[in-house]
Coordinates of C-alpha atoms in Angstrom, one line a residue:
X923 CA -33.7 9.2 -37.8
X924 CA -37.0 9.2 -35.0
X925 CA -36.4 12.0 -31.9
X926 CA -36.5 8.5 -29.9
X927 CA -33.5 7.1 -32.0
X928 CA -31.6 10.6 -31.2
X929 CA -32.4 10.7 -27.8
X930 CA -31.3 6.8 -27.5
X931 CA -28.2 7.9 -29.0
X932 CA -27.4 10.8 -27.3
X933 CA -28.2 8.7 -23.6
X934 CA -25.6 6.4 -25.3
X935 CA -22.8 9.0 -25.9
X936 CA -23.3 10.2 -22.3
X937 CA -22.8 7.5 -20.6
X938 CA -20.9 5.2 -23.4
X939 CA -21.1 2.4 -25.2
X940 CA -20.3 -0.8 -24.5
X941 CA -16.9 -1.7 -25.8
X942 CA -17.1 -4.1 -28.7
X943 CA -14.5 -7.2 -28.1
X944 CA -12.0 -7.4 -30.5
X945 CA -9.5 -10.3 -30.7
X946 CA -5.7 -9.9 -29.4
X947 CA -3.1 -11.5 -30.6
X948 CA -1.1 -15.5 -29.9
X949 CA 2.2 -14.4 -28.5
X950 CA 3.6 -17.1 -30.2
X951 CA 2.1 -17.0 -33.7
X952 CA 0.7 -14.6 -36.2
X953 CA -2.7 -15.3 -35.6
X954 CA -6.0 -13.9 -33.7
X955 CA -6.2 -15.9 -30.4
X956 CA -8.7 -17.9 -30.3
X957 CA -11.1 -16.3 -27.6
X958 CA -12.7 -19.7 -26.4
X959 CA -12.1 -20.5 -22.9
X960 CA -9.4 -24.1 -23.5
X961 CA -7.3 -21.7 -25.4
X962 CA -6.7 -18.9 -22.3
X963 CA -4.4 -18.3 -19.9
X964 CA -4.0 -16.1 -17.2
X965 CA -0.9 -14.8 -16.5
X966 CA 0.6 -11.6 -13.9
X967 CA -3.6 -10.5 -14.3
X968 CA -3.7 -10.5 -17.3
X969 CA -5.6 -13.7 -19.9
X970 CA -3.6 -14.1 -23.1
X971 CA -4.9 -16.5 -25.8
X972 CA -3.5 -18.7 -27.8
X973 CA -4.5 -19.4 -31.7
X974 CA -4.5 -23.7 -31.0
X975 CA -3.8 -26.5 -28.5
X976 CA 0.6 -26.4 -29.1
X977 CA 0.2 -23.3 -28.1
X978 CA -0.8 -23.7 -24.7
X979 CA 2.4 -25.5 -23.3
X980 CA 5.3 -23.8 -25.0
X981 CA 3.3 -20.9 -23.4
X982 CA 2.5 -21.9 -19.6
X983 CA 6.5 -23.5 -20.3
X984 CA 8.0 -20.0 -19.5
X985 CA 5.0 -17.0 -19.8
X986 CA 7.2 -14.1 -18.9
X987 CA 9.1 -15.5 -22.3
X988 CA 6.2 -16.0 -24.3
X989 CA 4.9 -12.5 -23.3
X990 CA 8.1 -11.1 -24.6
X991 CA 8.1 -12.8 -27.1
X992 CA 4.2 -11.7 -28.4
X993 CA 5.8 -8.0 -27.9
X994 CA 8.3 -8.7 -30.6
X995 CA 6.0 -10.7 -33.0
X996 CA 3.2 -8.3 -32.7
X997 CA 4.5 -4.9 -32.5
X998 CA 1.7 -2.5 -31.4
X999 CA -1.2 -5.2 -31.1
X1000 CA -2.2 -6.2 -27.9
X1001 CA -1.4 -10.0 -27.5
X1002 CA -2.9 -9.6 -23.5
X1003 CA -6.3 -8.5 -22.4
X1004 CA -5.7 -6.4 -18.3
X1005 CA -8.1 -8.5 -16.0
X1006 CA -8.5 -5.5 -14.0
X1007 CA -9.0 -1.6 -14.5
X1008 CA -5.2 0.1 -14.4
X1009 CA -7.2 3.6 -12.6
X1010 CA -8.7 1.5 -9.2
X1011 CA -7.7 -2.2 -9.5
X1012 CA -10.8 -3.5 -10.1
X1013 CA -11.9 -6.6 -12.2
X1014 CA -13.4 -5.8 -15.6
X1015 CA -14.9 -7.5 -18.3
X1016 CA -15.2 -6.4 -21.7
X1017 CA -18.7 -6.1 -21.5
X1018 CA -18.8 -3.9 -19.0
X1019 CA -16.3 -1.8 -19.9
X1020 CA -16.7 1.7 -21.9
X1021 CA -13.3 2.4 -23.7
X1022 CA -9.9 0.6 -23.8
X1023 CA -6.5 1.6 -24.2
X1024 CA -3.8 -1.1 -25.8
X1025 CA -0.3 -0.3 -24.2
X1026 CA 3.1 -2.3 -24.5
X1027 CA 0.7 -5.2 -26.0
X1028 CA -2.1 -5.4 -23.3
X1029 CA -5.7 -4.1 -23.3
X1030 CA -6.9 -2.5 -20.3
X1031 CA -10.6 -1.5 -20.0
X1032 CA -11.9 0.9 -18.0
X1033 CA -15.3 1.7 -16.1
X1034 CA -15.7 5.0 -17.1
X1035 CA -14.2 7.5 -20.7
X1036 CA -12.8 9.6 -18.5
X1037 CA -10.7 6.9 -17.1
X1038 CA -9.0 6.5 -20.2
X1039 CA -8.0 9.9 -20.6
X1040 CA -6.5 9.4 -16.8
X1041 CA -4.6 6.6 -18.2
X1042 CA -2.9 8.0 -21.4
X1043 CA -1.8 11.2 -20.1
X1044 CA 0.4 8.7 -17.8
X1045 CA 0.3 4.9 -19.1
X1046 CA 4.0 4.2 -16.9
X1047 CA 1.9 5.2 -13.9
X1048 CA -0.3 2.7 -14.2
X1049 CA 0.4 -0.1 -16.4
X1050 CA 2.6 -1.0 -14.3
X1051 CA 2.8 -5.5 -14.5
X1052 CA 3.8 -7.2 -10.8
X1053 CA 7.3 -8.8 -10.3
X1054 CA 6.2 -10.0 -6.6
X1055 CA 1.8 -10.9 -5.9
X1056 CA 0.5 -12.5 -3.5
X1057 CA -3.1 -14.7 -4.4
X1058 CA -3.8 -15.0 -0.8
X1059 CA -6.0 -13.6 1.1
X1060 CA -5.7 -13.1 4.9
X1061 CA -9.9 -13.3 5.6
X1062 CA -11.1 -16.0 2.6
X1063 CA -8.1 -17.8 2.8
X1064 CA -8.3 -19.2 -1.1
X1065 CA -5.6 -20.9 -1.6
X1066 CA -6.5 -22.3 -4.8
X1067 CA -7.0 -18.6 -5.9
X1068 CA -7.2 -17.9 -9.5
X1069 CA -6.7 -14.1 -11.0
X1070 CA -9.8 -14.0 -12.3
X1071 CA -11.5 -14.7 -9.2
X1072 CA -10.5 -12.0 -7.4
X1073 CA -12.4 -8.1 -7.9
X1074 CA -9.5 -6.2 -7.5
X1075 CA -5.8 -5.8 -6.7
X1076 CA -3.6 -3.2 -4.5
X1077 CA -0.5 -2.7 -4.8
X1078 CA 1.6 -2.0 -1.5
X1079 CA 5.6 -1.7 -1.2
X1080 CA 6.4 -4.1 -4.4
X1081 CA 4.1 -6.7 -4.4
X1082 CA 0.6 -7.0 -5.9
X1083 CA -2.2 -7.9 -3.6
X1084 CA -5.0 -9.5 -5.0
X1085 CA -8.3 -9.4 -2.7
X1086 CA -11.8 -11.5 -3.0
X1087 CA -14.4 -9.2 -1.4
X1088 CA -15.2 -5.7 -0.7
X1089 CA -14.0 -6.3 3.6
X1090 CA -10.9 -7.0 2.2
X1091 CA -10.0 -4.4 -0.8
X1092 CA -11.8 -1.7 1.9
X1093 CA -9.2 -2.4 4.5
X1094 CA -6.0 -2.6 2.0
X1095 CA -6.9 0.3 0.7
X1096 CA -7.8 2.3 3.8
X1097 CA -4.4 0.6 6.0
X1098 CA -2.0 -1.8 3.3
X1099 CA 0.6 -2.0 5.8
X1100 CA -1.9 -4.0 8.0
X1101 CA -3.0 -5.8 5.2
X1102 CA 0.1 -6.8 4.3
X1103 CA 1.1 -7.7 7.7
X1104 CA -1.9 -10.3 7.5
X1105 CA -0.7 -12.1 4.2
X1106 CA 2.1 -14.8 5.0
X1107 CA 5.3 -14.1 2.8
X1108 CA 5.3 -17.8 2.3
X1109 CA 2.7 -16.6 -0.5
X1110 CA 4.3 -14.1 -2.3
X1111 CA 5.7 -15.4 -5.4
X1112 CA 6.9 -14.2 -9.2
X1113 CA 3.7 -14.3 -11.0
X1114 CA 2.3 -17.7 -11.5
X1115 CA 0.1 -19.6 -14.7
X1116 CA -4.0 -19.6 -13.2
X1117 CA -6.4 -21.5 -15.5

């Protein structure tokens, strides 16, 4: 091993190596999902990959039931990927992550190695799945907004608010009551599917 290889390896260990994306399981069948755009659906801030076109319609018909089925079918394995870092609520992709943890069927990615430690010390605190959400931002006013368009989320009074620009995120973090008051309650809903 050369000195330059040793230094490069040490530097990678210090900042954290990129995470290699591994397949998650189809929530409806005993196969790995195809990680292709046409075989994925987003539900409740999570991305699900199915094994075939037939599973797409089945999952879309009742995603909550599909998720529950996946948990029992693939005990101990991931059936979904969270689109957001559970520690800070910000959007993250596998290529930008340095670590991940699987918890209750969901794979969570982290931007820093210490975030994984924080998560694993108290996963129930961070791995909350929203029962009510709002994808409508009072400033951006994107009526057809999708989970993948959001740059982050914040939880307040039982509602998960997704935001689409840094200014909205700052207001939501600094004054969640004010942010929530700007969102018309007609935009509150049970989690749904977005493509």
